[in-house]
Tab-separated table of C-alpha atoms and ligand atoms in Angstrom:
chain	number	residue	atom	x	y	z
S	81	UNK	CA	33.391	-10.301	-3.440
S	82	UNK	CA	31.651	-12.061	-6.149
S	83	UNK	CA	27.636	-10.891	-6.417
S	84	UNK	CA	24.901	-13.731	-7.830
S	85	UNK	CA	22.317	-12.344	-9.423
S	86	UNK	CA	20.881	-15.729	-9.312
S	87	UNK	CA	17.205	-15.365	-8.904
S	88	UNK	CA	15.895	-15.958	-11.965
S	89	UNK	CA	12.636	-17.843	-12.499
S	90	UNK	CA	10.682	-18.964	-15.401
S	91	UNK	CA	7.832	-16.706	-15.284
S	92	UNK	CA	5.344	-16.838	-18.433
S	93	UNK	CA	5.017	-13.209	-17.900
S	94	UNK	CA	7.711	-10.573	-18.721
S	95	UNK	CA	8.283	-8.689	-15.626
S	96	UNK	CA	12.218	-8.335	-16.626
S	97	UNK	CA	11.092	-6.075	-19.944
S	98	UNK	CA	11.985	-2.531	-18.956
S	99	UNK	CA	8.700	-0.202	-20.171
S	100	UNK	CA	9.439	3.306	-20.983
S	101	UNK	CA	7.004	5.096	-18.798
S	102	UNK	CA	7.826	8.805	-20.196
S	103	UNK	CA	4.766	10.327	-22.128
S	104	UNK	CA	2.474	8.215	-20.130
S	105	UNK	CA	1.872	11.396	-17.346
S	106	UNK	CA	3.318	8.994	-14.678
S	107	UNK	CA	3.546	10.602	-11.294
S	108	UNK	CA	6.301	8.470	-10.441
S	109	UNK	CA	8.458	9.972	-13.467
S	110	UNK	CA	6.745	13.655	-14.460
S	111	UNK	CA	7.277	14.791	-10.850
S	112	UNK	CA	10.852	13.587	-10.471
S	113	UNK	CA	12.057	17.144	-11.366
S	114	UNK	CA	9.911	18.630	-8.667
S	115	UNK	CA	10.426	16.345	-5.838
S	116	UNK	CA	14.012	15.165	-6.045
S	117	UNK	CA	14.657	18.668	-8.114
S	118	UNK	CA	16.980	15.876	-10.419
S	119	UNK	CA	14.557	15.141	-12.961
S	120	UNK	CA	16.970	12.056	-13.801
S	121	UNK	CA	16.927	9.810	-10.051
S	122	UNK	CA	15.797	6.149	-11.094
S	123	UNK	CA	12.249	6.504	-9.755
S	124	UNK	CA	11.233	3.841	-6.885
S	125	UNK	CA	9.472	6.136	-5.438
S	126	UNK	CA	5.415	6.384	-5.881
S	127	UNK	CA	4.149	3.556	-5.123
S	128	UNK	CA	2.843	1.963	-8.382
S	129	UNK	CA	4.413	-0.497	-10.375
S	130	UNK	CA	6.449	-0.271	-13.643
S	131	UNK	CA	4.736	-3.570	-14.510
S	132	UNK	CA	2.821	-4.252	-18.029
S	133	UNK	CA	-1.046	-5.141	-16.289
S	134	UNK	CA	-2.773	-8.462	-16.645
S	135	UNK	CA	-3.020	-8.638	-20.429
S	136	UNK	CA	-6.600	-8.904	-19.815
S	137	UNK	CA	-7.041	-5.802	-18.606
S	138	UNK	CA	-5.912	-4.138	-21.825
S	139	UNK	CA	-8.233	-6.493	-23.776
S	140	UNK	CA	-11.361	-5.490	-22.162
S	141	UNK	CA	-10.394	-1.910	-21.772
S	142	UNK	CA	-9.914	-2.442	-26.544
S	143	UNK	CA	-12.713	-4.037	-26.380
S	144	UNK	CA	-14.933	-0.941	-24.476
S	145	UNK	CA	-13.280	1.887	-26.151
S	146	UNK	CA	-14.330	0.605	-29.462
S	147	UNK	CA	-17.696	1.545	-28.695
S	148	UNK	CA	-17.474	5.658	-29.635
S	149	UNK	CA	-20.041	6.596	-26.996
S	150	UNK	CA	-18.440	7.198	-23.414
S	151	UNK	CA	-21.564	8.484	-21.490
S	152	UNK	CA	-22.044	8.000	-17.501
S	153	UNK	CA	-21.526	4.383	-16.366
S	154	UNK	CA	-23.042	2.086	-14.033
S	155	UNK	CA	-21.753	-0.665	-12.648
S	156	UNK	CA	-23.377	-3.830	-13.657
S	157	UNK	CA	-24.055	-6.657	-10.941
S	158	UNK	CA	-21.051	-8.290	-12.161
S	159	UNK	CA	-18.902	-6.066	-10.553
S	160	UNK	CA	-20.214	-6.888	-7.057
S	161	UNK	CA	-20.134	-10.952	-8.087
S	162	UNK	CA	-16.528	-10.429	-8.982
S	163	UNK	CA	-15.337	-9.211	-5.931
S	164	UNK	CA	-17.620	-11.210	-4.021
S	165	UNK	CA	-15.605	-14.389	-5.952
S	166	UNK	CA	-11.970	-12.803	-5.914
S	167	UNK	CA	-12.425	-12.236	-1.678
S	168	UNK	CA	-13.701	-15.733	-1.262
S	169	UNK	CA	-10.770	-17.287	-3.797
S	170	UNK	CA	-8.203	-15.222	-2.242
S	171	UNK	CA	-9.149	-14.641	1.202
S	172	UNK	CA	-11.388	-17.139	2.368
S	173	UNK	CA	-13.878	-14.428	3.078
S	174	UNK	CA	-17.221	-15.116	2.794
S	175	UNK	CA	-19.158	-11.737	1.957
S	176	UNK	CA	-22.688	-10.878	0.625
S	177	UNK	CA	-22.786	-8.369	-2.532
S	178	UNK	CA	-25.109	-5.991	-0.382
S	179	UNK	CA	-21.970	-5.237	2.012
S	180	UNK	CA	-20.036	-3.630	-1.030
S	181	UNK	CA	-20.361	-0.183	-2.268
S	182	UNK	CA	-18.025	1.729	-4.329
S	183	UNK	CA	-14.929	4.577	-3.448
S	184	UNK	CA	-12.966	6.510	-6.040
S	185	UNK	CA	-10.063	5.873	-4.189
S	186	UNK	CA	-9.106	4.177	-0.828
S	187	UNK	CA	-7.783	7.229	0.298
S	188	UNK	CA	-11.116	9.495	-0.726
S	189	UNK	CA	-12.886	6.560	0.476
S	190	UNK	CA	-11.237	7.499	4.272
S	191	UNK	CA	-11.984	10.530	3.933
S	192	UNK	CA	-15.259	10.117	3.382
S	193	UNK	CA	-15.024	7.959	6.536
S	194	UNK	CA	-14.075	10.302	8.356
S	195	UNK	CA	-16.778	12.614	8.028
S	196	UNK	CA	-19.444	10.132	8.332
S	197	UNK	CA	-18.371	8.349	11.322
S	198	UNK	CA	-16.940	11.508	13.356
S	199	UNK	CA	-17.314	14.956	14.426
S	200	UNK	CA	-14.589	18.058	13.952
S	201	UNK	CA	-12.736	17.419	17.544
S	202	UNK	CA	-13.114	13.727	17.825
S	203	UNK	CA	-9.472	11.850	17.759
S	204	UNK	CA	-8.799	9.183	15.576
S	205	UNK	CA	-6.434	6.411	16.268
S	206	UNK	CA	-3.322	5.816	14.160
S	207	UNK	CA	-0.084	3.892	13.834
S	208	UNK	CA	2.770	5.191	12.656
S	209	UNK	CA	4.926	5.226	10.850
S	210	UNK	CA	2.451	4.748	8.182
S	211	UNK	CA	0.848	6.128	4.607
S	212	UNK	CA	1.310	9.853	5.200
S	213	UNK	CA	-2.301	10.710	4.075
S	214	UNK	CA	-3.523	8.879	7.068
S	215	UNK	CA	-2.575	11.745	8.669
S	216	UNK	CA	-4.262	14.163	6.132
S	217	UNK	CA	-7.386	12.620	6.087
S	218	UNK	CA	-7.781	13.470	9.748
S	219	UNK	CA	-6.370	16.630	9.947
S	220	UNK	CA	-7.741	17.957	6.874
S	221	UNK	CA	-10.903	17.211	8.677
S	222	UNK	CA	-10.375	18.766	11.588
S	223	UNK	CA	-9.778	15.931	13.484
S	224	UNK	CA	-7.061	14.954	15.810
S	225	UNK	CA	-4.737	12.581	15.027
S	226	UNK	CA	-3.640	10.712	18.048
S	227	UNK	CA	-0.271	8.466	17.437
S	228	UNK	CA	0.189	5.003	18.609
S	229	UNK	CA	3.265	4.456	17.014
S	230	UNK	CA	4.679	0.741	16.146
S	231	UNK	CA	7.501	-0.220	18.341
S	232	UNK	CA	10.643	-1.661	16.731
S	233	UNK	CA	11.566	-4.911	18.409
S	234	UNK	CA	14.560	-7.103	17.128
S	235	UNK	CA	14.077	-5.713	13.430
S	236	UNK	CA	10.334	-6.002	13.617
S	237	UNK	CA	7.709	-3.866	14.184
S	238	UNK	CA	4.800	-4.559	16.452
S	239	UNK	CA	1.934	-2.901	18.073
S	240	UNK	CA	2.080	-0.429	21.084
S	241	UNK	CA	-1.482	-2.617	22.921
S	242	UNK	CA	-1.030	-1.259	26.278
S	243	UNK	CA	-0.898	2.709	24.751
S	244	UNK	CA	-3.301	1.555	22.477
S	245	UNK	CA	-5.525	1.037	25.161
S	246	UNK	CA	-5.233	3.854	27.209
S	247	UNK	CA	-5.852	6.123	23.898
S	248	UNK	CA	-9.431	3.839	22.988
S	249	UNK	CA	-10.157	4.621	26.753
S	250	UNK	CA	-10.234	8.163	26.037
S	251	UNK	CA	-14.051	9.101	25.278
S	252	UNK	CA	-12.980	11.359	22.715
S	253	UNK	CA	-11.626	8.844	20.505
S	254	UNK	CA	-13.708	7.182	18.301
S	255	UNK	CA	-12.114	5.549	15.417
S	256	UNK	CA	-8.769	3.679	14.692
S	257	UNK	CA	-7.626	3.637	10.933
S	258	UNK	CA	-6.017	0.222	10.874
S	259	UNK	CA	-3.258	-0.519	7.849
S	260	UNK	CA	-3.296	-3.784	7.204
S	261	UNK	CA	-1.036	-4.910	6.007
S	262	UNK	CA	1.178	-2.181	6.861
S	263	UNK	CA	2.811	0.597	4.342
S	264	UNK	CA	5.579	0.990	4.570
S	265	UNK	CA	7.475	-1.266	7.331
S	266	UNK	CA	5.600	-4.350	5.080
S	267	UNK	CA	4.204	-5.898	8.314
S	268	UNK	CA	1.869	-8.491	7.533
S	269	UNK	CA	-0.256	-8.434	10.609
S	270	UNK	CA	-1.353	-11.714	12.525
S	271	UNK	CA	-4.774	-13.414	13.530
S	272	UNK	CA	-3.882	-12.888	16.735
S	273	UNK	CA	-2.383	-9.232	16.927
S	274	UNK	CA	-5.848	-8.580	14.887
S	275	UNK	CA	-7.928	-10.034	17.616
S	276	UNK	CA	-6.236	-7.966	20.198
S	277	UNK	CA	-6.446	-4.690	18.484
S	278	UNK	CA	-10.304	-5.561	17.439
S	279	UNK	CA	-11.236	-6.247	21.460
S	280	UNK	CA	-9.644	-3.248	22.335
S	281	UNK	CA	-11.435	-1.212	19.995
S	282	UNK	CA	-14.890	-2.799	21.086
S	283	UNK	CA	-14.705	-2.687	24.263
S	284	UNK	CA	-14.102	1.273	24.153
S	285	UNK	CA	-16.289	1.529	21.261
S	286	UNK	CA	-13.454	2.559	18.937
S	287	UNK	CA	-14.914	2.128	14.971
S	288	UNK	CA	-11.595	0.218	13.210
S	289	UNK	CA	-11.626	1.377	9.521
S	290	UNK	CA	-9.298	-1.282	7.717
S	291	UNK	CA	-7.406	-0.198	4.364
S	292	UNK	CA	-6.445	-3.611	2.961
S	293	UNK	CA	-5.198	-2.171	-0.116
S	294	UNK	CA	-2.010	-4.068	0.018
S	295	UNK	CA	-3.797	-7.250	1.169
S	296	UNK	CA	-3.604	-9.354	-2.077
S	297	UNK	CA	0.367	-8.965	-1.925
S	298	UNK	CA	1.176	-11.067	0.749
S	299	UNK	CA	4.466	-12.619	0.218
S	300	UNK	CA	6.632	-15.155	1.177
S	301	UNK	CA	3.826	-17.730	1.930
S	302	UNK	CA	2.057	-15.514	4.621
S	303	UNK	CA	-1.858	-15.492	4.314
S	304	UNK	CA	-3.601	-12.208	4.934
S	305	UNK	CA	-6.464	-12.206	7.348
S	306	UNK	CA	-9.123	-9.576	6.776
S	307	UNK	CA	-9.973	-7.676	9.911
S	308	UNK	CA	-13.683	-8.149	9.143
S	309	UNK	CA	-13.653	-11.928	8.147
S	310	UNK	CA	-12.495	-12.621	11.946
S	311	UNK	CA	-15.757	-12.690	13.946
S	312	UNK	CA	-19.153	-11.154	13.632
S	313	UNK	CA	-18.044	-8.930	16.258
S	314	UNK	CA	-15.390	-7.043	14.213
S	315	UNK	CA	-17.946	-6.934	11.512
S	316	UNK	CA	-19.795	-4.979	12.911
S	317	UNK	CA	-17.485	-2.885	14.366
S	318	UNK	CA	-15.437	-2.088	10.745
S	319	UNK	CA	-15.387	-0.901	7.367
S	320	UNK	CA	-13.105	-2.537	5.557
S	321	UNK	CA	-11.323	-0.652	2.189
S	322	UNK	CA	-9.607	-2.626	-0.505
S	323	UNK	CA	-8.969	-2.620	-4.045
S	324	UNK	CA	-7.752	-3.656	-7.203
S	325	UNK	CA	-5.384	-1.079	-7.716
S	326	UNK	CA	-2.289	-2.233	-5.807
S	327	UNK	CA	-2.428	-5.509	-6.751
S	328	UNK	CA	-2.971	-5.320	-11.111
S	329	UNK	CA	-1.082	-1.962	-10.910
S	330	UNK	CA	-4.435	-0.101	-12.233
S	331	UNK	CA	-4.145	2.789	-10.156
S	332	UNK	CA	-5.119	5.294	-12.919
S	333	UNK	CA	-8.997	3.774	-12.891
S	334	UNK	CA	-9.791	5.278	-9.325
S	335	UNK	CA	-11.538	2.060	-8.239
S	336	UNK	CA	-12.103	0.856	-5.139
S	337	UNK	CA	-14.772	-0.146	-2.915
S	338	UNK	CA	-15.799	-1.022	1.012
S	339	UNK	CA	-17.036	-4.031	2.818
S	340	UNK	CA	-18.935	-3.608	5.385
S	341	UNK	CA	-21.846	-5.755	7.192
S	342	UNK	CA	-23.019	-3.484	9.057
S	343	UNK	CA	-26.006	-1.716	7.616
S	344	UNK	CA	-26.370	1.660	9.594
S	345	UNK	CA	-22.494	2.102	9.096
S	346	UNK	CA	-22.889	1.428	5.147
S	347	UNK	CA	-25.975	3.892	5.427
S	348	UNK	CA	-23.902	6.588	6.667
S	349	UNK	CA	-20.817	6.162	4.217
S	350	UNK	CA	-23.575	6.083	1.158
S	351	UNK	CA	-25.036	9.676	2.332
S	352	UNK	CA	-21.603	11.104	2.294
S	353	UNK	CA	-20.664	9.094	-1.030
S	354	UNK	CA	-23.991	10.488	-2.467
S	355	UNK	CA	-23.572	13.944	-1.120
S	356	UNK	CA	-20.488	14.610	-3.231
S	357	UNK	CA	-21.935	12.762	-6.256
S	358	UNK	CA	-19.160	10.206	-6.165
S	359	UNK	CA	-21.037	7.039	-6.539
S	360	UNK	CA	-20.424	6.684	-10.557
S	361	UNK	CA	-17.068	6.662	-10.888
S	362	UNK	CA	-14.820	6.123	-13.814
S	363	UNK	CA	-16.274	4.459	-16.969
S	364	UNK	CA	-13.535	1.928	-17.487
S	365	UNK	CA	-13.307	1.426	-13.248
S	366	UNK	CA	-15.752	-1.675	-13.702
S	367	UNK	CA	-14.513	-2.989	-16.755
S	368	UNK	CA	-10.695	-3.304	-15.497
S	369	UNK	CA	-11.762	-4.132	-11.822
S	370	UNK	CA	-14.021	-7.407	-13.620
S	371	UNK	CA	-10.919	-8.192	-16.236
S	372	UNK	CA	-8.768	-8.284	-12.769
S	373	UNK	CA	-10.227	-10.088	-10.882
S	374	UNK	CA	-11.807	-12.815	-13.107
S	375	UNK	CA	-8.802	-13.245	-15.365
S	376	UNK	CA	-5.924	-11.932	-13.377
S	377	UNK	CA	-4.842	-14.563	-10.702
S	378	UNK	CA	-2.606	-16.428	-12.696
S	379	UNK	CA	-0.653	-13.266	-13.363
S	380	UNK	CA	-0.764	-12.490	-9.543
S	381	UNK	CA	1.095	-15.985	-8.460
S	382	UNK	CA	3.829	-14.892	-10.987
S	383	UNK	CA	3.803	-11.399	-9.777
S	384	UNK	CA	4.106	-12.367	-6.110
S	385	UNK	CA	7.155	-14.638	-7.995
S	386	UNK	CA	8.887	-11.746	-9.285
S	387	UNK	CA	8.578	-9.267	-6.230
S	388	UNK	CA	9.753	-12.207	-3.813
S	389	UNK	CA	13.135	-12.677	-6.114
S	390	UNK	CA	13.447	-8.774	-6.250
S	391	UNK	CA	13.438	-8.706	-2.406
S	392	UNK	CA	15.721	-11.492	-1.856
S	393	UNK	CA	17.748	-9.727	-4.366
S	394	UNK	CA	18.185	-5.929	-2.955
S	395	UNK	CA	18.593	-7.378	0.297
S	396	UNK	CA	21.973	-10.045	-0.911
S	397	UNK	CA	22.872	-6.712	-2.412
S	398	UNK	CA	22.709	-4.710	1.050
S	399	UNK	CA	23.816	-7.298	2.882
S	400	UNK	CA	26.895	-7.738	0.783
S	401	UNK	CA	27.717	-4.740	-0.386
S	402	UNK	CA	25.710	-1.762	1.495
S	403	UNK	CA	26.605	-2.419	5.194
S	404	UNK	CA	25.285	1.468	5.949
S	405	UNK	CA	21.677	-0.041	5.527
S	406	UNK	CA	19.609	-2.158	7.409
S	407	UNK	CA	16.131	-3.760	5.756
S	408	UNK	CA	13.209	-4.773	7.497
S	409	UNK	CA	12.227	-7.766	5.433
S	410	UNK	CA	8.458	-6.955	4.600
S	411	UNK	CA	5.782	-9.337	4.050
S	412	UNK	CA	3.865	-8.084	2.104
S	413	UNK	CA	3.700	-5.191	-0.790
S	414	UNK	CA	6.714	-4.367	-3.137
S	415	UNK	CA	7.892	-1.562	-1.011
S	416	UNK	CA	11.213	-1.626	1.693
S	417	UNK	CA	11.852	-0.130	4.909
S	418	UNK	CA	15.145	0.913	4.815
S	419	UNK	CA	17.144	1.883	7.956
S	420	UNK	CA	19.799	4.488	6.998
S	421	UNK	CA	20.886	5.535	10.599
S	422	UNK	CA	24.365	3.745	10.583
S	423	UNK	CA	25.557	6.419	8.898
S	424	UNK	CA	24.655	8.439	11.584
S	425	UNK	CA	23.279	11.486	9.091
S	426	UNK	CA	20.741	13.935	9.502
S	427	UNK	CA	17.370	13.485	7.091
S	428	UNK	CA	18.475	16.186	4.904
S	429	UNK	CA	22.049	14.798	4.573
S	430	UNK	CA	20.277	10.979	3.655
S	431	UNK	CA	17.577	12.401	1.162
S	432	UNK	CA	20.364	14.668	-0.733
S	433	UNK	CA	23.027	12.177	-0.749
S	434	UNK	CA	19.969	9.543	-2.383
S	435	UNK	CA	18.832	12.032	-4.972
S	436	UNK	CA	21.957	13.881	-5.911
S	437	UNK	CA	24.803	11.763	-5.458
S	438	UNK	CA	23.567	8.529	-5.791
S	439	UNK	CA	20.869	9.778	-8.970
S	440	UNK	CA	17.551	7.083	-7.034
S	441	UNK	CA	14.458	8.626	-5.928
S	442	UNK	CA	13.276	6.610	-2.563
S	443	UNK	CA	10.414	8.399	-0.574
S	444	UNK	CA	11.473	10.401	2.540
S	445	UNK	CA	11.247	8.332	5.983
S	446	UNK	CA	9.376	11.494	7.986
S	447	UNK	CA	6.799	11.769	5.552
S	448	UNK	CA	5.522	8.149	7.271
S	449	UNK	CA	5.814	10.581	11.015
S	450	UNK	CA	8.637	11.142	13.359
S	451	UNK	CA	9.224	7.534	13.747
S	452	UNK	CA	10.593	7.603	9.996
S	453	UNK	CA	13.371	9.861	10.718
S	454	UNK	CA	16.673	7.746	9.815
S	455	UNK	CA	14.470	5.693	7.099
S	456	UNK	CA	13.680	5.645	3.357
S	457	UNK	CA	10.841	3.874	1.395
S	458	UNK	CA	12.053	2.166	-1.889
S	459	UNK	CA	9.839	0.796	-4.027
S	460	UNK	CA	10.874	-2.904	-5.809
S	461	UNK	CA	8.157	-2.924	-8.671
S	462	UNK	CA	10.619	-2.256	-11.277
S	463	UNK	CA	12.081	-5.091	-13.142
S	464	UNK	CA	15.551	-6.576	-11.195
S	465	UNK	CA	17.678	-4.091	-13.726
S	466	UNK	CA	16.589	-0.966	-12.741
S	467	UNK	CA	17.132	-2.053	-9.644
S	468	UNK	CA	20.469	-3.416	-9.698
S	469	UNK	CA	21.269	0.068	-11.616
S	470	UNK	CA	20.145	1.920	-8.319
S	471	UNK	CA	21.992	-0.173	-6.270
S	472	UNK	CA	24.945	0.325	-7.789
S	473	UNK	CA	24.602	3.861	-7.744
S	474	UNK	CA	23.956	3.737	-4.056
S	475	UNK	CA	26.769	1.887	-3.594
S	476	UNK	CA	29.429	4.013	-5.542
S	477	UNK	CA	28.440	7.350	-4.087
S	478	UNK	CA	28.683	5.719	-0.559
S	479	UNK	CA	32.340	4.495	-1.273
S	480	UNK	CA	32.920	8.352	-2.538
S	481	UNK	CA	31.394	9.422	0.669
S	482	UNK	CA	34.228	8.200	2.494
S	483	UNK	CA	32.147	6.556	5.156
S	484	UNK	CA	33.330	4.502	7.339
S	485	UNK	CA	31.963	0.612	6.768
H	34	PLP	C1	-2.173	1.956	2.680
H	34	PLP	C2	-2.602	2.661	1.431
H	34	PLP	N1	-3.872	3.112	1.307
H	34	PLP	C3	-4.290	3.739	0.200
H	34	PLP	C4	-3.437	3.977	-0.859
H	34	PLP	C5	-3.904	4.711	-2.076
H	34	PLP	O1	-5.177	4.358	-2.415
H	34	PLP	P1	-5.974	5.138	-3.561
H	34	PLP	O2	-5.011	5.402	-4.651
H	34	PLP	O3	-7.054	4.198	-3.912
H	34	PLP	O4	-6.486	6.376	-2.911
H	34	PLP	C6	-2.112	3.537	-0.777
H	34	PLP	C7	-1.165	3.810	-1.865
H	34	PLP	O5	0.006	3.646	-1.766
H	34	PLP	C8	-1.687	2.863	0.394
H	34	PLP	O6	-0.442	2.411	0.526
């Protein structure tokens, strides 16, 4: 059967150009050999991009490092008036500076969290299957994690509302770490699913903390509603996480920040963000978080461009020509929920057969809880040859497999 690779666009940015990423102490490449122990699978694993950044970005990162003297950094009000500009621009949302303050990292930034908002004991709502360290950040803390997993419906996922509310009823549970959207099954949640989860968690005073990393990669013309933006209410009853990071592929800077209007919560995060002297953060975090977000929205459209083509693409390609897997169309982020349990194998048999015989790294459904056993994550920020390379190799080593179509 003949196979169009017909989604080509005129894009004034390159996002075809392959970028060699070896030498660069990638994750995604350096720990192929440890992970997939095949230090050769094409890597859509780790979720960063293999993306060139805003050319911005490199310009005012040239333009810093030509000053010799790298010293500890402060962020200048600009940083704050940035975001402040890129939420409104891009979300509709309506914030004053003084709700910001800064995180290393999302995921440090729930950790942190965490400690200021609970006790060792408390539970702490989440929804899997979901970012694995969602459930590290708890644990780790001694926490409990209690699961409300997402219910698969017709080849979508949705919340679980009525166990939702019989787990904010419990006293002993007094946070919910909402991901929104939702890595990895993509959903993109609604207005409406917000509001219900929101009134649930205020009327058993439940605290939602909101990562919105992936929020600025919406796709497919759905709009992304911050948890916080929807009433005063969930305001007050949130701290909201987001970044630059996902979006510009800047990962490496360990920026990020919160939002959050509600003074005595922000109070609380700052002691704990003080307490472990993490409030500086790194010198070049400002300067590539202001290039992003001032300069960087052009870039962003054609980004969005490129990931929507590379979706429509692998999923032709499945459709067509890998009947064994089922996708859940996301929308949002660059990263697919595949369903491998057609072939009716074990997790073991799926993960070897992907690393070894078919030479792609995809990350390992379970890692995202029980609910991601039968399931990989693959990653589409590559440009559309790498990934047509992987899919071929899938789709060879299933036809040696002998499987049944
Ligand atoms: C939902 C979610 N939160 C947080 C992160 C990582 O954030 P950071 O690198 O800022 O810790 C990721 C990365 O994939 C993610 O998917």
């Amino acid at each position: 059967m003949p196979f169009f690779y017909n989604y080509k666009t005129i894009l004034m940015f390159d996002f075809d150009k392959p970028i060699n990423r070896l030498g660069t102490s990638s994750f995604k490449y350096e720990f192929r050999e440890k992970y997939f122990k095949n230090p050769d699978v094409i890597p859509l694993w780790v979720a960063d991009m293999d993306f060139a950044s805003p050319p911005a970005i490199s310009e005012a990162i040239k333009e810093r490092i030509e000053h010799p003297v790298f010293g500890y950094t402060v962020r200048n009000s600009s940083f704050n008036t940035s975001i402040k500009n890129w939420l409104y621009t891009k979300h509709s949302w309506d914030i004053e500076t003084s709700w910001l303050e800064f995180s290393p990292g999302v995921v440090s930034g729930l950790s942190m969290a965490v400690l200021a908002y609970t006790k060792p004991g408390d539970g702490i709502i989440i929804q899997p299957p979901v970012y694995p360290p969602f459930f590290s950040v708890v644990k780790d803390n001694d926490r409990n994690a209690m699961h409300n997993p997402l219910i698969l419906d017709n080849g979508k996922y949705i919340i679980n509302f009525e166990e939702l509310e019989q787990l904010a009823s419990k006293p002993e549970n007094k946070m919910l770490i909402l991901c929104s959207p939702h890595n990895p099954i993509g959903r993109l949640w609604s207005e409406e699913e917000l509001v219900k989860l929101g009134e649930i968690c205020i009327a058993n005073d439940v605290l939602v903390i909101s990562d919105e990393i992936h929020s600025d990669l919406a796709i497919f013309g759905n709009k992304h509603t911050p948890f916080a933006s929807i009433s005063e209410s969930f305001a007050n009853n949130s701290v909201t996480f987001m970044a630059p990071s996902k979006t510009f592929n800047i990962a490496g800077f360990s920026t990020s920040y919160i939002i959050c209007k509600n003074r005595e919560l922000r109070t609380k995060y700052r002691r704990i963000l003080h307490s472990l002297h993490l409030y500086t953060g790194h010198l070049l975090g400002g300067v590539v978080l202001e290039a992003a977000y001032d300069h960087g929205a052009e870039w962003l459209d054609e980004l969005i461009l490129y990931l929507e083509g590379n979706i429509k693409f692998v999923e032709e390609f499945i459709s067509i020509r890998l009947p064994w897997i089922t996708l859940t169309k996301p929308e949002a982020t660059y990263l697919l929920w595949l369903d491998f349990r057609k072939t009716g194998w074990d997790q073991d048999t799926i993960t070897s057969f992907l690393a070894k015989d078919a030479n792609v790294g995809l990350n390992n459904g379970t890692l995202f809880g029980e609910e991601g056993r039968g399931f990989m994550r693959m990653n589409i920020g590559s440009p559309r040859s790498v990934l047509h390379a992987a899919l071929i190799n899938m789709e060879k080593a299933f036809v040696k497999s002998n499987l049944n179509r």
